[in-house]
PDB file of C-alpha atoms in Angstrom:
ATOM      1  CA  GLN L 224      44.290 168.570  30.354  1.00  0.00           C
ATOM      2  CA  VAL L 225      46.602 166.214  28.523  1.00  0.00           C
ATOM      3  CA  GLU L 226      45.871 162.643  27.438  1.00  0.00           C
ATOM      4  CA  LEU L 227      48.412 159.964  26.331  1.00  0.00           C
ATOM      5  CA  VAL L 228      47.009 156.978  24.373  1.00  0.00           C
ATOM      6  CA  GLU L 229      49.230 154.037  23.590  1.00  0.00           C
ATOM      7  CA  SER L 230      48.763 151.486  20.718  1.00  0.00           C
ATOM      8  CA  GLY L 231      50.643 148.608  19.172  1.00  0.00           C
ATOM      9  CA  GLY L 232      50.882 146.001  22.036  1.00  0.00           C
ATOM     10  CA  GLY L 233      50.060 142.363  21.416  1.00  0.00           C
ATOM     11  CA  LEU L 234      51.424 138.847  21.483  1.00  0.00           C
ATOM     12  CA  VAL L 235      54.592 137.955  19.520  1.00  0.00           C
ATOM     13  CA  GLU L 236      57.055 134.985  19.609  1.00  0.00           C
ATOM     14  CA  ALA L 237      60.551 135.392  20.909  1.00  0.00           C
ATOM     15  CA  GLY L 238      62.754 136.813  18.353  1.00  0.00           C
ATOM     16  CA  GLY L 239      59.837 138.776  16.795  1.00  0.00           C
ATOM     17  CA  SER L 240      59.173 142.603  16.631  1.00  0.00           C
ATOM     18  CA  LEU L 241      56.492 145.161  17.737  1.00  0.00           C
ATOM     19  CA  ARG L 242      56.125 148.683  17.405  1.00  0.00           C
ATOM     20  CA  LEU L 243      54.412 150.791  20.142  1.00  0.00           C
ATOM     21  CA  SER L 244      53.124 154.174  19.503  1.00  0.00           C
ATOM     22  CA  CYS L 245      51.855 156.902  21.883  1.00  0.00           C
ATOM     23  CA  VAL L 246      50.086 160.145  21.044  1.00  0.00           C
ATOM     24  CA  ALA L 247      49.732 163.055  23.351  1.00  0.00           C
ATOM     25  CA  SER L 248      46.696 165.357  23.051  1.00  0.00           C
ATOM     26  CA  GLY L 249      45.014 168.256  24.783  1.00  0.00           C
ATOM     27  CA  SER L 250      46.109 171.802  25.649  1.00  0.00           C
ATOM     28  CA  ILE L 251      49.877 171.184  25.062  1.00  0.00           C
ATOM     29  CA  PHE L 252      52.213 174.079  25.120  1.00  0.00           C
ATOM     30  CA  SER L 253      55.647 172.198  25.095  1.00  0.00           C
ATOM     31  CA  ILE L 254      56.811 168.673  25.723  1.00  0.00           C
ATOM     32  CA  ALA L 255      60.218 168.360  27.255  1.00  0.00           C
ATOM     33  CA  SER L 256      60.701 164.659  26.981  1.00  0.00           C
ATOM     34  CA  MET L 257      58.728 161.461  26.083  1.00  0.00           C
ATOM     35  CA  ALA L 258      59.438 157.926  27.401  1.00  0.00           C
ATOM     36  CA  TRP L 259      58.340 154.281  27.735  1.00  0.00           C
ATOM     37  CA  TYR L 260      58.331 152.540  30.975  1.00  0.00           C
ATOM     38  CA  ARG L 261      57.293 148.916  31.657  1.00  0.00           C
ATOM     39  CA  GLN L 262      55.942 147.205  34.633  1.00  0.00           C
ATOM     40  CA  THR L 263      55.392 143.470  35.613  1.00  0.00           C
ATOM     41  CA  PRO L 264      53.064 142.431  38.432  1.00  0.00           C
ATOM     42  CA  GLY L 265      54.737 143.031  41.823  1.00  0.00           C
ATOM     43  CA  THR L 266      57.460 145.159  40.488  1.00  0.00           C
ATOM     44  CA  LYS L 267      58.156 148.980  40.128  1.00  0.00           C
ATOM     45  CA  ARG L 268      57.649 150.640  36.974  1.00  0.00           C
ATOM     46  CA  GLN L 269      61.031 150.916  35.143  1.00  0.00           C
ATOM     47  CA  LEU L 270      62.347 153.263  32.313  1.00  0.00           C
ATOM     48  CA  VAL L 271      62.805 151.354  29.063  1.00  0.00           C
ATOM     49  CA  ALA L 272      63.703 154.438  26.814  1.00  0.00           C
ATOM     50  CA  GLN L 273      63.470 158.070  26.825  1.00  0.00           C
ATOM     51  CA  ILE L 274      63.954 160.817  24.232  1.00  0.00           C
ATOM     52  CA  HIS L 275      64.464 164.611  25.062  1.00  0.00           C
ATOM     53  CA  SER L 276      63.336 167.577  23.140  1.00  0.00           C
ATOM     54  CA  HIS L 277      66.975 168.337  22.280  1.00  0.00           C
ATOM     55  CA  GLY L 278      67.392 164.876  20.974  1.00  0.00           C
ATOM     56  CA  GLY L 279      69.091 163.113  23.900  1.00  0.00           C
ATOM     57  CA  LEU L 280      68.402 159.407  24.447  1.00  0.00           C
ATOM     58  CA  ASN L 281      68.329 157.091  27.405  1.00  0.00           C
ATOM     59  CA  TYR L 282      67.912 153.378  27.203  1.00  0.00           C
ATOM     60  CA  ALA L 283      67.736 150.642  29.800  1.00  0.00           C
ATOM     61  CA  ASP L 284      70.778 148.364  29.494  1.00  0.00           C
ATOM     62  CA  SER L 285      68.503 145.334  28.824  1.00  0.00           C
ATOM     63  CA  VAL L 286      67.148 146.748  25.499  1.00  0.00           C
ATOM     64  CA  LYS L 287      70.176 148.550  24.233  1.00  0.00           C
ATOM     65  CA  GLY L 288      70.692 147.420  20.629  1.00  0.00           C
ATOM     66  CA  ARG L 289      67.199 145.896  20.380  1.00  0.00           C
ATOM     67  CA  PHE L 290      64.748 148.759  20.934  1.00  0.00           C
ATOM     68  CA  THR L 291      64.751 152.249  19.247  1.00  0.00           C
ATOM     69  CA  ILE L 292      62.789 155.203  20.514  1.00  0.00           C
ATOM     70  CA  SER L 293      61.714 157.903  18.101  1.00  0.00           C
ATOM     71  CA  ARG L 294      59.628 161.142  18.231  1.00  0.00           C
ATOM     72  CA  ASP L 295      57.617 163.193  15.850  1.00  0.00           C
ATOM     73  CA  THR L 296      57.519 166.612  17.694  1.00  0.00           C
ATOM     74  CA  ASP L 297      55.051 168.154  15.230  1.00  0.00           C
ATOM     75  CA  LYS L 298      52.565 165.400  15.958  1.00  0.00           C
ATOM     76  CA  ASN L 299      53.226 164.839  19.606  1.00  0.00           C
ATOM     77  CA  THR L 300      53.992 161.203  19.258  1.00  0.00           C
ATOM     78  CA  VAL L 301      56.641 158.903  20.323  1.00  0.00           C
ATOM     79  CA  SER L 302      57.321 155.393  19.169  1.00  0.00           C
ATOM     80  CA  LEU L 303      59.292 152.398  20.390  1.00  0.00           C
ATOM     81  CA  GLN L 304      60.492 149.855  17.752  1.00  0.00           C
ATOM     82  CA  MET L 305      61.065 146.560  19.600  1.00  0.00           C
ATOM     83  CA  ASN L 306      63.264 143.876  17.813  1.00  0.00           C
ATOM     84  CA  SER L 307      64.650 140.608  18.869  1.00  0.00           C
ATOM     85  CA  LEU L 308      62.037 140.418  21.704  1.00  0.00           C
ATOM     86  CA  ARG L 309      62.581 138.057  24.574  1.00  0.00           C
ATOM     87  CA  PRO L 310      60.068 136.545  27.012  1.00  0.00           C
ATOM     88  CA  ASP L 311      61.509 138.765  29.842  1.00  0.00           C
ATOM     89  CA  ASP L 312      60.326 141.757  27.762  1.00  0.00           C
ATOM     90  CA  THR L 313      56.723 140.765  28.660  1.00  0.00           C
ATOM     91  CA  ALA L 314      55.149 143.723  30.598  1.00  0.00           C
ATOM     92  CA  VAL L 315      52.618 146.502  30.501  1.00  0.00           C
ATOM     93  CA  TYR L 316      54.252 149.276  28.702  1.00  0.00           C
ATOM     94  CA  TYR L 317      53.505 152.840  29.670  1.00  0.00           C
ATOM     95  CA  CYS L 318      53.885 156.035  27.648  1.00  0.00           C
ATOM     96  CA  ASN L 319      55.122 159.028  29.756  1.00  0.00           C
ATOM     97  CA  ALA L 320      55.529 162.638  28.791  1.00  0.00           C
ATOM     98  CA  ASP L 321      56.784 165.710  30.604  1.00  0.00           C
ATOM     99  CA  VAL L 322      54.404 168.330  29.319  1.00  0.00           C
ATOM    100  CA  MET L 323      53.817 172.028  29.951  1.00  0.00           C
ATOM    101  CA  GLY L 324      49.974 172.972  29.116  1.00  0.00           C
ATOM    102  CA  HIS L 325      48.912 176.376  28.005  1.00  0.00           C
ATOM    103  CA  SER L 326      47.610 177.164  31.443  1.00  0.00           C
ATOM    104  CA  ASP L 327      50.431 175.696  33.391  1.00  0.00           C
ATOM    105  CA  THR L 328      53.490 177.520  34.896  1.00  0.00           C
ATOM    106  CA  GLY L 329      55.718 174.545  34.781  1.00  0.00           C
ATOM    107  CA  PHE L 330      56.019 170.921  33.419  1.00  0.00           C
ATOM    108  CA  LYS L 331      54.057 167.901  34.794  1.00  0.00           C
ATOM    109  CA  TYR L 332      54.445 164.239  34.091  1.00  0.00           C
ATOM    110  CA  TYR L 333      51.588 162.468  32.337  1.00  0.00           C
ATOM    111  CA  TRP L 334      50.952 158.900  31.850  1.00  0.00           C
ATOM    112  CA  GLY L 335      49.061 156.664  29.444  1.00  0.00           C
ATOM    113  CA  ARG L 336      46.893 153.757  30.619  1.00  0.00           C
ATOM    114  CA  GLY L 337      49.450 151.299  29.220  1.00  0.00           C
ATOM    115  CA  THR L 338      49.568 148.478  26.649  1.00  0.00           C
ATOM    116  CA  GLN L 339      50.280 144.736  27.165  1.00  0.00           C
ATOM    117  CA  VAL L 340      53.250 143.195  25.447  1.00  0.00           C
ATOM    118  CA  THR L 341      53.489 139.359  25.738  1.00  0.00           C
ATOM    119  CA  VAL L 342      56.447 137.403  24.340  1.00  0.00           C
ATOM    120  CA  SER L 343      56.101 133.827  23.979  1.00  0.00           C
ATOM    121  CA  SER L 344      59.020 131.477  24.267  1.00  0.00           C
TER     122      SER L 344
END
């Protein structure tokens, strides 16, 4: 079994910064990609940023130039540095990882429980 645990959310004023972190633990053989999604009430969960094992990056247009995703493959962690935060960045942020466990024959997506980010105007 694989578990993802997020940390680093909180309340910040517009223009401020926060750093989210996520650690994957359990019976992990390989992680293909790690990502951050966010969701507000009544909306679908949306991709914020993704980093692949080969180094490829994807960002939502709304966060390009403000957010930076990074990964420590040795520690199975992914971080999201969020700068110049805006009120519309307010959401629950979820960590996601595409993982093959030691007993698996393929990759599966796992999710963390989420961490609240609130940006006040």
